[in-house]
Amino acid sequence: MAELVGRSAELARLDALLAEPGRPELPRVVDVVGEPGIGKSRLLDEVCARARRTGLTVLRGRATQYEQHVPFQLFSDAFAGTGPGAPAAPALAGARSLLHGGGGHAPGDPSAAGAAARFGLHRRIAELLADLGGPGLVLALDDLHWADPASRELVDHLVRHPARGKVLLVVARRERQTPTALTAALTRAADSGTVLHLALEPFSERESAEALGPGVPEARARQLHAASEGNPLYLFALVHAHRTGTSPRGLTPGTHAADPYPAGPDRAALDPAGLPGGLAALLLEELATLSEPQLRVVEAAAALGDHATPGLLSSVTGLSPRDLDGETAALAVLDVLRAGPGGGWVLRHPLVRALVHERTAPALRAELHRRAARELARRGAPATERARHVEASLTGWDPRAAEVLVEAAARFAPTAPATAAHLLGVVLTHMPDTPDRFARRGELVLARARALGVGGHLRESRDLLHTLIETSGKDHPELRTRAVAQCAVMERYLGHSPEAGALLRRELSRDPGPSPAQAVSLRLALGMSALLTASYPQARADVAHALALARADDDPAGEAAALALAALGEAYEGETGTAARFADDAASLTDALTDPGLTDPCDALVWLAWAETLLERYGDAERHLARGLGIARRTGQLHVLPHLLTCRAFIHVTTCRLPSALEAAEEAESIARAAGSDGLLGFTLAVKTLVLLLARPLGDGGALATGEEAVTAAGGGKGWWSSLAWCMLGHATYASGDPYGAQQAIVRAGGGPELPSLQPSIRPGQLDTLAAAALAAGDVAEAARRVAQATDEAERLGLDGQRAAALRAEAGLAEHHGETDRAVRLLDAAAGAYVTCGQALWEAYTLLRAAPLVRRAGQGARAAAMWHRAHRIAVGGGARLLVDLAELVRPQVLAETPQVPPQLAELTARELEVARLVAEGLGNQDIAERLHLSRRTVETHLSSIYRKASLPSRAALAGLMTRVGLGTGS
């Protein structure tokens, strides 16, 4: 390889990354951008060569212009692993197997285990890269702007969630041709320091002269530099023209040849590959000397791409294997063909392939693809492998070809929905639009709209469904109703819940109306739309009607879904008793149904789990979440996964399991980003904001940045998603030390100072933050008002967690007024309530709030015990914010305090209080009266104390408390 000219600054930065790949403080991704011909591929060549010399594993892949609908082509090329420094064949076979669904299945094959887990595949590839890395791995991906959508999604995942270990991802792309979503992901990551952005500039005059070498006179070198504007590819093309005495149009001085889209008359000279015509002519000049069989091989190789194996080349060109070997050997000597992956052949540069393919006569090009498709079919290749050749060979309607494309689309849909949508679009374009084919067309339109929606093209999906709804009319009512139901989902994801509601009501009012099962589905969709816009009471009757219809139609799955949605709606509105009754009935019915019976209304498990979460029934909610996630992954119901995952993340935060909460939140975010729904993204980022706030160190800005992105994505609506995003931003803002901003955000979430549109089921928790923010801002009267409001709201809800939040707010006010004993009693009660409902994280936070006050009240040993329990919960649950908070209050709590023995370290604050009163000689009834508990509750606490402390009796407990100084009220 010739020595690389220039790029010394870029190489110095890359060398630092290659020296220690995977270091946490260094970028994990390198983004090389520049115009065509600027030297991106040459820089990647040099990076790979240096990586190999330092003992790193290297994988190199390249996207191609004509395989943009072959899922994961970019990664398949990288995992071909034919170059030096590539991993062993079995490891790469495992990587390719993952991309192809496992066990040799074709990409997207639904029979493959876990094929529906499109985003699970991303995580598994990241894990595999980490395993392949060993001492270090460089994954270099070239021409990313041409990558297929599935590869782009996987790159997006690796940018946002870099592979663990010593893995460095290097991508090269043309910035203007890169899809916006991927550019945005790379830009965000560059801002956060995860990505190193390298924009390649043209050669300087000195570098151009150095590249040209001493054989070009200085004056001519300056002219060539000026004409090429420092673009290396154009520079060497001009040198070639200079040496051969030609002066191709578009490459003469003053024509700005480095711009691939020149203005004025030169635009007409552009080749379809995006190059000025003169340069294209130069690149193809050597092909003019080829023999007819050699040209036939070159044109076939351009058409076949990664299928250009000797066997297929022989079949497509009609040459015998022996003659083919002779021609390919000659072409290799001429450096027209080069050895490719899998024993095949490739043209020496993607631009050469593009030019050859575009300039092959259309009829011949179609015939080459037709022969390839026929030969692949003869060999038993799956539809997914034949599809691109079938598509390229279509010149009119061909039912058999169409069935191949439809089959391939069905197999691609779970993991590569963009490709599925494209193939179905090809079929619909060629299918005659006649009445006898309307039903079949309608089914394909529904499938294409579904694939578009899953792939993030919500508006295109919605528009397609609008057309189908109007053209179906009265002749195809079932097809129309299915299109309406699907369209309502798209409208909701686009933030158009009112439009979704209007569409659903119009369909329900038609005569004749939908079937009972369809009517249940449509009315439940109305209820969900109303819930998202914080107007559930307006749809309460629709949900009740759906429940009655399901029961009358003997539809237990529909009945379970209606009950679950009713439970969620009532829980959202703060009608706790009614919600609990609906949740009980929904759980009983759901638990009695089989998984296949729940597959169609999988939303029922989403609604039930969220309702149980709001009712603080975390064990039941987790059970239903696990089942819902299993069904959704097996059946490819991606639309429910973000809702299930955010619910899991929320529960795991509350119960202090922050690592698993973050994992669930990030998977939900990945799916929401791919879905293209701003509202859904805002919702998932809102939950992630809360997770980051508690999982990151004190002072970390990640939660605040995520909260800001959440409210931007959620927009200015007044629904559930938007209000939750503003609430979480409020919490992050308060934690960052801005009480005024926190107040503004939460009031914005609630639609005004009295929070009229804020979800009633979580108001006390938000009011706790508002009260604390008011105190921090010096507005004691406002804090008192918020405390009173929180107390009233919590009393109405009757939920332990919300009641505890109100108690904590009241304790903050008492502490401000110097009422330390009262503040301690209130915080004690709050901690006990958190223990009762299982909110371990908030129990720990409350104990840390209480411990300094308890110490101030003269109970040093008890304060130390509270601190130790809170610290243990925070460390065990990965709540870094609380760990840091514990360290901040440590000096106020642990100075000169008796050592807490290990057997008491597990006791809760309430249990320690009971044990202390036992040591003072009080009986169970006296303790109950002192602590305002029932006698039975005291006995339960004592049983727990004996078990945790491994004590045989009451006397042993009293003795221990006295010995360690915890039994004297100190």
mmCIF file of C-alpha atoms in Angstrom, residues 278-485:
data_model
loop_
_atom_site.group_PDB
_atom_site.id
_atom_site.type_symbol
_atom_site.label_atom_id
_atom_site.label_comp_id
_atom_site.label_asym_id
_atom_site.label_seq_id
_atom_site.Cartn_x
_atom_site.Cartn_y
_atom_site.Cartn_z
ATOM 1 C CA GLY A 278 -15.154 13.332 -17.734
ATOM 2 C CA LEU A 279 -14.104 11.500 -14.591
ATOM 3 C CA ALA A 280 -16.575 8.715 -15.311
ATOM 4 C CA ALA A 281 -15.075 8.371 -18.786
ATOM 5 C CA LEU A 282 -11.589 8.124 -17.311
ATOM 6 C CA LEU A 283 -12.628 5.433 -14.858
ATOM 7 C CA LEU A 284 -14.211 3.419 -17.666
ATOM 8 C CA GLU A 285 -11.535 4.097 -20.256
ATOM 9 C CA GLU A 286 -9.643 0.879 -19.617
ATOM 10 C CA LEU A 287 -12.812 -1.186 -20.137
ATOM 11 C CA ALA A 288 -12.907 -0.150 -23.774
ATOM 12 C CA THR A 289 -9.974 -2.487 -24.462
ATOM 13 C CA LEU A 290 -11.651 -5.569 -22.978
ATOM 14 C CA SER A 291 -12.718 -8.492 -25.123
ATOM 15 C CA GLU A 292 -16.412 -9.308 -25.499
ATOM 16 C CA PRO A 293 -16.305 -12.242 -23.000
ATOM 17 C CA GLN A 294 -14.371 -10.127 -20.513
ATOM 18 C CA LEU A 295 -16.894 -7.286 -20.793
ATOM 19 C CA ARG A 296 -19.675 -9.837 -20.313
ATOM 20 C CA VAL A 297 -18.016 -10.997 -17.075
ATOM 21 C CA VAL A 298 -17.556 -7.418 -15.845
ATOM 22 C CA GLU A 299 -21.216 -6.537 -16.525
ATOM 23 C CA ALA A 300 -22.363 -9.715 -14.789
ATOM 24 C CA ALA A 301 -20.136 -9.030 -11.765
ATOM 25 C CA ALA A 302 -21.570 -5.519 -11.512
ATOM 26 C CA ALA A 303 -25.108 -6.919 -11.539
ATOM 27 C CA LEU A 304 -24.459 -9.813 -9.159
ATOM 28 C CA GLY A 305 -22.586 -7.915 -6.467
ATOM 29 C CA ASP A 306 -21.840 -10.282 -3.579
ATOM 30 C CA HIS A 307 -23.399 -13.124 -5.583
ATOM 31 C CA ALA A 308 -20.586 -12.944 -8.143
ATOM 32 C CA THR A 309 -19.258 -16.413 -7.352
ATOM 33 C CA PRO A 310 -17.673 -18.465 -10.130
ATOM 34 C CA GLY A 311 -20.725 -20.731 -10.326
ATOM 35 C CA LEU A 312 -23.232 -17.906 -10.710
ATOM 36 C CA LEU A 313 -20.970 -15.981 -13.075
ATOM 37 C CA SER A 314 -20.755 -19.057 -15.258
ATOM 38 C CA SER A 315 -24.540 -19.495 -15.290
ATOM 39 C CA VAL A 316 -25.261 -15.827 -15.955
ATOM 40 C CA THR A 317 -22.618 -15.258 -18.651
ATOM 41 C CA GLY A 318 -22.988 -18.614 -20.358
ATOM 42 C CA LEU A 319 -19.236 -19.190 -20.172
ATOM 43 C CA SER A 320 -17.936 -22.601 -19.218
ATOM 44 C CA PRO A 321 -16.171 -22.828 -15.850
ATOM 45 C CA ARG A 322 -12.844 -23.255 -17.636
ATOM 46 C CA ASP A 323 -13.370 -20.233 -19.904
ATOM 47 C CA LEU A 324 -14.609 -18.195 -16.953
ATOM 48 C CA ASP A 325 -11.461 -18.985 -14.974
ATOM 49 C CA GLY A 326 -9.337 -17.692 -17.850
ATOM 50 C CA GLU A 327 -11.289 -14.473 -18.241
ATOM 51 C CA THR A 328 -11.416 -13.670 -14.509
ATOM 52 C CA ALA A 329 -7.682 -14.353 -14.205
ATOM 53 C CA ALA A 330 -7.005 -11.888 -17.019
ATOM 54 C CA LEU A 331 -9.300 -9.288 -15.473
ATOM 55 C CA ALA A 332 -7.552 -9.722 -12.137
ATOM 56 C CA VAL A 333 -4.179 -9.046 -13.802
ATOM 57 C CA LEU A 334 -5.676 -5.844 -15.244
ATOM 58 C CA ASP A 335 -6.937 -4.948 -11.730
ATOM 59 C CA VAL A 336 -10.489 -4.706 -13.033
ATOM 60 C CA LEU A 337 -11.621 -7.587 -10.815
ATOM 61 C CA ARG A 338 -10.381 -8.375 -7.329
ATOM 62 C CA ALA A 339 -10.965 -11.357 -5.080
ATOM 63 C CA GLY A 340 -14.046 -10.849 -2.932
ATOM 64 C CA PRO A 341 -15.567 -12.595 0.096
ATOM 65 C CA GLY A 342 -16.617 -16.219 -0.158
ATOM 66 C CA GLY A 343 -14.438 -16.995 -3.166
ATOM 67 C CA GLY A 344 -16.276 -14.494 -5.384
ATOM 68 C CA TRP A 345 -15.167 -11.558 -7.482
ATOM 69 C CA VAL A 346 -15.749 -7.813 -7.122
ATOM 70 C CA LEU A 347 -14.949 -4.839 -9.292
ATOM 71 C CA ARG A 348 -11.979 -2.960 -7.895
ATOM 72 C CA HIS A 349 -13.965 0.075 -6.668
ATOM 73 C CA PRO A 350 -17.654 0.716 -5.897
ATOM 74 C CA LEU A 351 -17.637 3.680 -8.292
ATOM 75 C CA VAL A 352 -16.486 1.426 -11.119
ATOM 76 C CA ARG A 353 -19.254 -1.023 -10.304
ATOM 77 C CA ALA A 354 -21.811 1.799 -10.254
ATOM 78 C CA LEU A 355 -20.664 3.106 -13.621
ATOM 79 C CA VAL A 356 -20.653 -0.347 -15.238
ATOM 80 C CA HIS A 357 -24.064 -1.231 -13.859
ATOM 81 C CA GLU A 358 -25.630 2.054 -14.968
ATOM 82 C CA ARG A 359 -24.153 1.820 -18.458
ATOM 83 C CA THR A 360 -25.180 -1.766 -19.078
ATOM 84 C CA ALA A 361 -28.080 -1.802 -21.558
ATOM 85 C CA PRO A 362 -31.364 -1.947 -19.549
ATOM 86 C CA ALA A 363 -32.629 -5.068 -21.316
ATOM 87 C CA LEU A 364 -29.329 -6.882 -20.768
ATOM 88 C CA ARG A 365 -29.185 -5.736 -17.138
ATOM 89 C CA ALA A 366 -32.684 -7.118 -16.476
ATOM 90 C CA GLU A 367 -31.770 -10.388 -18.194
ATOM 91 C CA LEU A 368 -28.623 -10.778 -16.077
ATOM 92 C CA HIS A 369 -30.682 -10.398 -12.899
ATOM 93 C CA ARG A 370 -33.349 -12.749 -14.246
ATOM 94 C CA ARG A 371 -30.756 -15.460 -14.906
ATOM 95 C CA ALA A 372 -29.307 -14.929 -11.420
ATOM 96 C CA ALA A 373 -32.743 -15.274 -9.807
ATOM 97 C CA ARG A 374 -33.476 -18.403 -11.822
ATOM 98 C CA GLU A 375 -30.166 -20.035 -10.889
ATOM 99 C CA LEU A 376 -30.576 -19.169 -7.204
ATOM 100 C CA ALA A 377 -34.063 -20.682 -7.256
ATOM 101 C CA ARG A 378 -32.688 -23.834 -8.858
ATOM 102 C CA ARG A 379 -30.181 -24.078 -6.012
ATOM 103 C CA GLY A 380 -32.944 -23.768 -3.433
ATOM 104 C CA ALA A 381 -32.003 -20.283 -2.209
ATOM 105 C CA PRO A 382 -34.691 -18.636 -0.035
ATOM 106 C CA ALA A 383 -36.893 -15.851 -1.334
ATOM 107 C CA THR A 384 -34.920 -13.344 0.717
ATOM 108 C CA GLU A 385 -31.770 -14.116 -1.266
ATOM 109 C CA ARG A 386 -33.499 -14.035 -4.637
ATOM 110 C CA ALA A 387 -35.575 -10.928 -4.042
ATOM 111 C CA ARG A 388 -33.165 -8.249 -5.245
ATOM 112 C CA HIS A 389 -32.535 -10.058 -8.513
ATOM 113 C CA VAL A 390 -36.240 -10.700 -9.018
ATOM 114 C CA GLU A 391 -36.935 -7.012 -8.424
ATOM 115 C CA ALA A 392 -34.195 -5.876 -10.817
ATOM 116 C CA SER A 393 -35.491 -8.200 -13.547
ATOM 117 C CA LEU A 394 -39.124 -7.037 -13.419
ATOM 118 C CA THR A 395 -40.250 -5.251 -16.556
ATOM 119 C CA GLY A 396 -43.998 -5.834 -16.120
ATOM 120 C CA TRP A 397 -46.541 -7.786 -14.055
ATOM 121 C CA ASP A 398 -45.338 -11.296 -13.214
ATOM 122 C CA PRO A 399 -47.453 -13.140 -10.594
ATOM 123 C CA ARG A 400 -44.742 -15.688 -9.770
ATOM 124 C CA ALA A 401 -42.110 -13.000 -9.331
ATOM 125 C CA ALA A 402 -44.544 -11.040 -7.184
ATOM 126 C CA GLU A 403 -45.064 -14.000 -4.859
ATOM 127 C CA VAL A 404 -41.307 -14.263 -4.360
ATOM 128 C CA LEU A 405 -41.187 -10.608 -3.352
ATOM 129 C CA VAL A 406 -44.223 -10.966 -1.053
ATOM 130 C CA GLU A 407 -42.666 -14.003 0.639
ATOM 131 C CA ALA A 408 -39.361 -12.168 1.060
ATOM 132 C CA ALA A 409 -41.183 -9.138 2.499
ATOM 133 C CA ALA A 410 -42.948 -11.316 5.072
ATOM 134 C CA ARG A 411 -39.622 -12.795 6.152
ATOM 135 C CA PHE A 412 -37.878 -9.425 6.277
ATOM 136 C CA ALA A 413 -40.688 -7.647 8.159
ATOM 137 C CA PRO A 414 -39.603 -8.515 11.739
ATOM 138 C CA THR A 415 -35.966 -7.418 11.464
ATOM 139 C CA ALA A 416 -35.833 -5.238 8.322
ATOM 140 C CA PRO A 417 -39.235 -3.547 7.923
ATOM 141 C CA ALA A 418 -37.922 -0.907 5.514
ATOM 142 C CA THR A 419 -36.886 -3.612 3.074
ATOM 143 C CA ALA A 420 -40.259 -5.343 3.486
ATOM 144 C CA ALA A 421 -42.070 -2.085 2.724
ATOM 145 C CA HIS A 422 -39.900 -1.488 -0.335
ATOM 146 C CA LEU A 423 -40.528 -4.957 -1.796
ATOM 147 C CA LEU A 424 -44.276 -4.699 -1.231
ATOM 148 C CA GLY A 425 -44.181 -1.302 -2.917
ATOM 149 C CA VAL A 426 -42.530 -2.905 -5.960
ATOM 150 C CA VAL A 427 -45.292 -5.521 -6.130
ATOM 151 C CA LEU A 428 -48.074 -2.937 -5.775
ATOM 152 C CA THR A 429 -46.499 -0.769 -8.481
ATOM 153 C CA HIS A 430 -46.585 -3.617 -10.990
ATOM 154 C CA MET A 431 -49.868 -5.237 -9.945
ATOM 155 C CA PRO A 432 -52.758 -4.332 -12.281
ATOM 156 C CA ASP A 433 -55.321 -2.168 -10.485
ATOM 157 C CA THR A 434 -58.423 -4.176 -11.438
ATOM 158 C CA PRO A 435 -61.556 -4.948 -9.346
ATOM 159 C CA ASP A 436 -60.792 -8.667 -9.153
ATOM 160 C CA ARG A 437 -57.483 -7.889 -7.433
ATOM 161 C CA PHE A 438 -58.788 -5.265 -4.988
ATOM 162 C CA ALA A 439 -58.921 -7.556 -1.956
ATOM 163 C CA ARG A 440 -55.399 -8.862 -2.578
ATOM 164 C CA ARG A 441 -54.118 -5.329 -3.160
ATOM 165 C CA GLY A 442 -55.766 -4.270 0.081
ATOM 166 C CA GLU A 443 -54.004 -7.016 2.054
ATOM 167 C CA LEU A 444 -50.668 -5.990 0.567
ATOM 168 C CA VAL A 445 -51.355 -2.321 1.311
ATOM 169 C CA LEU A 446 -52.102 -3.205 4.950
ATOM 170 C CA ALA A 447 -48.882 -5.203 5.148
ATOM 171 C CA ARG A 448 -46.869 -2.400 3.555
ATOM 172 C CA ALA A 449 -48.425 0.220 5.838
ATOM 173 C CA ARG A 450 -47.613 -1.953 8.844
ATOM 174 C CA ALA A 451 -43.982 -2.316 7.713
ATOM 175 C CA LEU A 452 -43.711 1.417 7.070
ATOM 176 C CA GLY A 453 -45.097 2.178 10.502
ATOM 177 C CA VAL A 454 -42.752 -0.217 12.276
ATOM 178 C CA GLY A 455 -39.857 1.192 10.251
ATOM 179 C CA GLY A 456 -40.585 4.735 11.410
ATOM 180 C CA HIS A 457 -42.325 6.096 8.302
ATOM 181 C CA LEU A 458 -45.503 7.022 10.161
ATOM 182 C CA ARG A 459 -46.841 9.658 7.789
ATOM 183 C CA GLU A 460 -46.305 7.518 4.722
ATOM 184 C CA SER A 461 -48.073 4.639 6.485
ATOM 185 C CA ARG A 462 -50.948 6.897 7.546
ATOM 186 C CA ASP A 463 -51.367 8.316 4.021
ATOM 187 C CA LEU A 464 -51.428 4.824 2.522
ATOM 188 C CA LEU A 465 -54.112 3.751 4.993
ATOM 189 C CA HIS A 466 -56.169 6.889 4.339
ATOM 190 C CA THR A 467 -56.279 5.969 0.655
ATOM 191 C CA LEU A 468 -57.257 2.372 1.434
ATOM 192 C CA ILE A 469 -60.025 3.502 3.812
ATOM 193 C CA GLU A 470 -61.572 5.755 1.187
ATOM 194 C CA THR A 471 -61.266 3.301 -1.705
ATOM 195 C CA SER A 472 -62.631 0.337 0.282
ATOM 196 C CA GLY A 473 -66.037 1.983 0.687
ATOM 197 C CA LYS A 474 -69.044 -0.243 1.359
ATOM 198 C CA ASP A 475 -67.829 -3.121 -0.798
ATOM 199 C CA HIS A 476 -65.010 -4.176 1.527
ATOM 200 C CA PRO A 477 -66.130 -3.285 5.085
ATOM 201 C CA GLU A 478 -63.834 -5.699 6.919
ATOM 202 C CA LEU A 479 -60.763 -4.461 5.053
ATOM 203 C CA ARG A 480 -61.777 -0.867 5.709
ATOM 204 C CA THR A 481 -62.255 -1.471 9.437
ATOM 205 C CA ARG A 482 -58.851 -3.111 9.733
ATOM 206 C CA ALA A 483 -57.336 -0.147 7.920
ATOM 207 C CA VAL A 484 -59.097 2.263 10.319
ATOM 208 C CA ALA A 485 -57.790 0.427 13.384
#
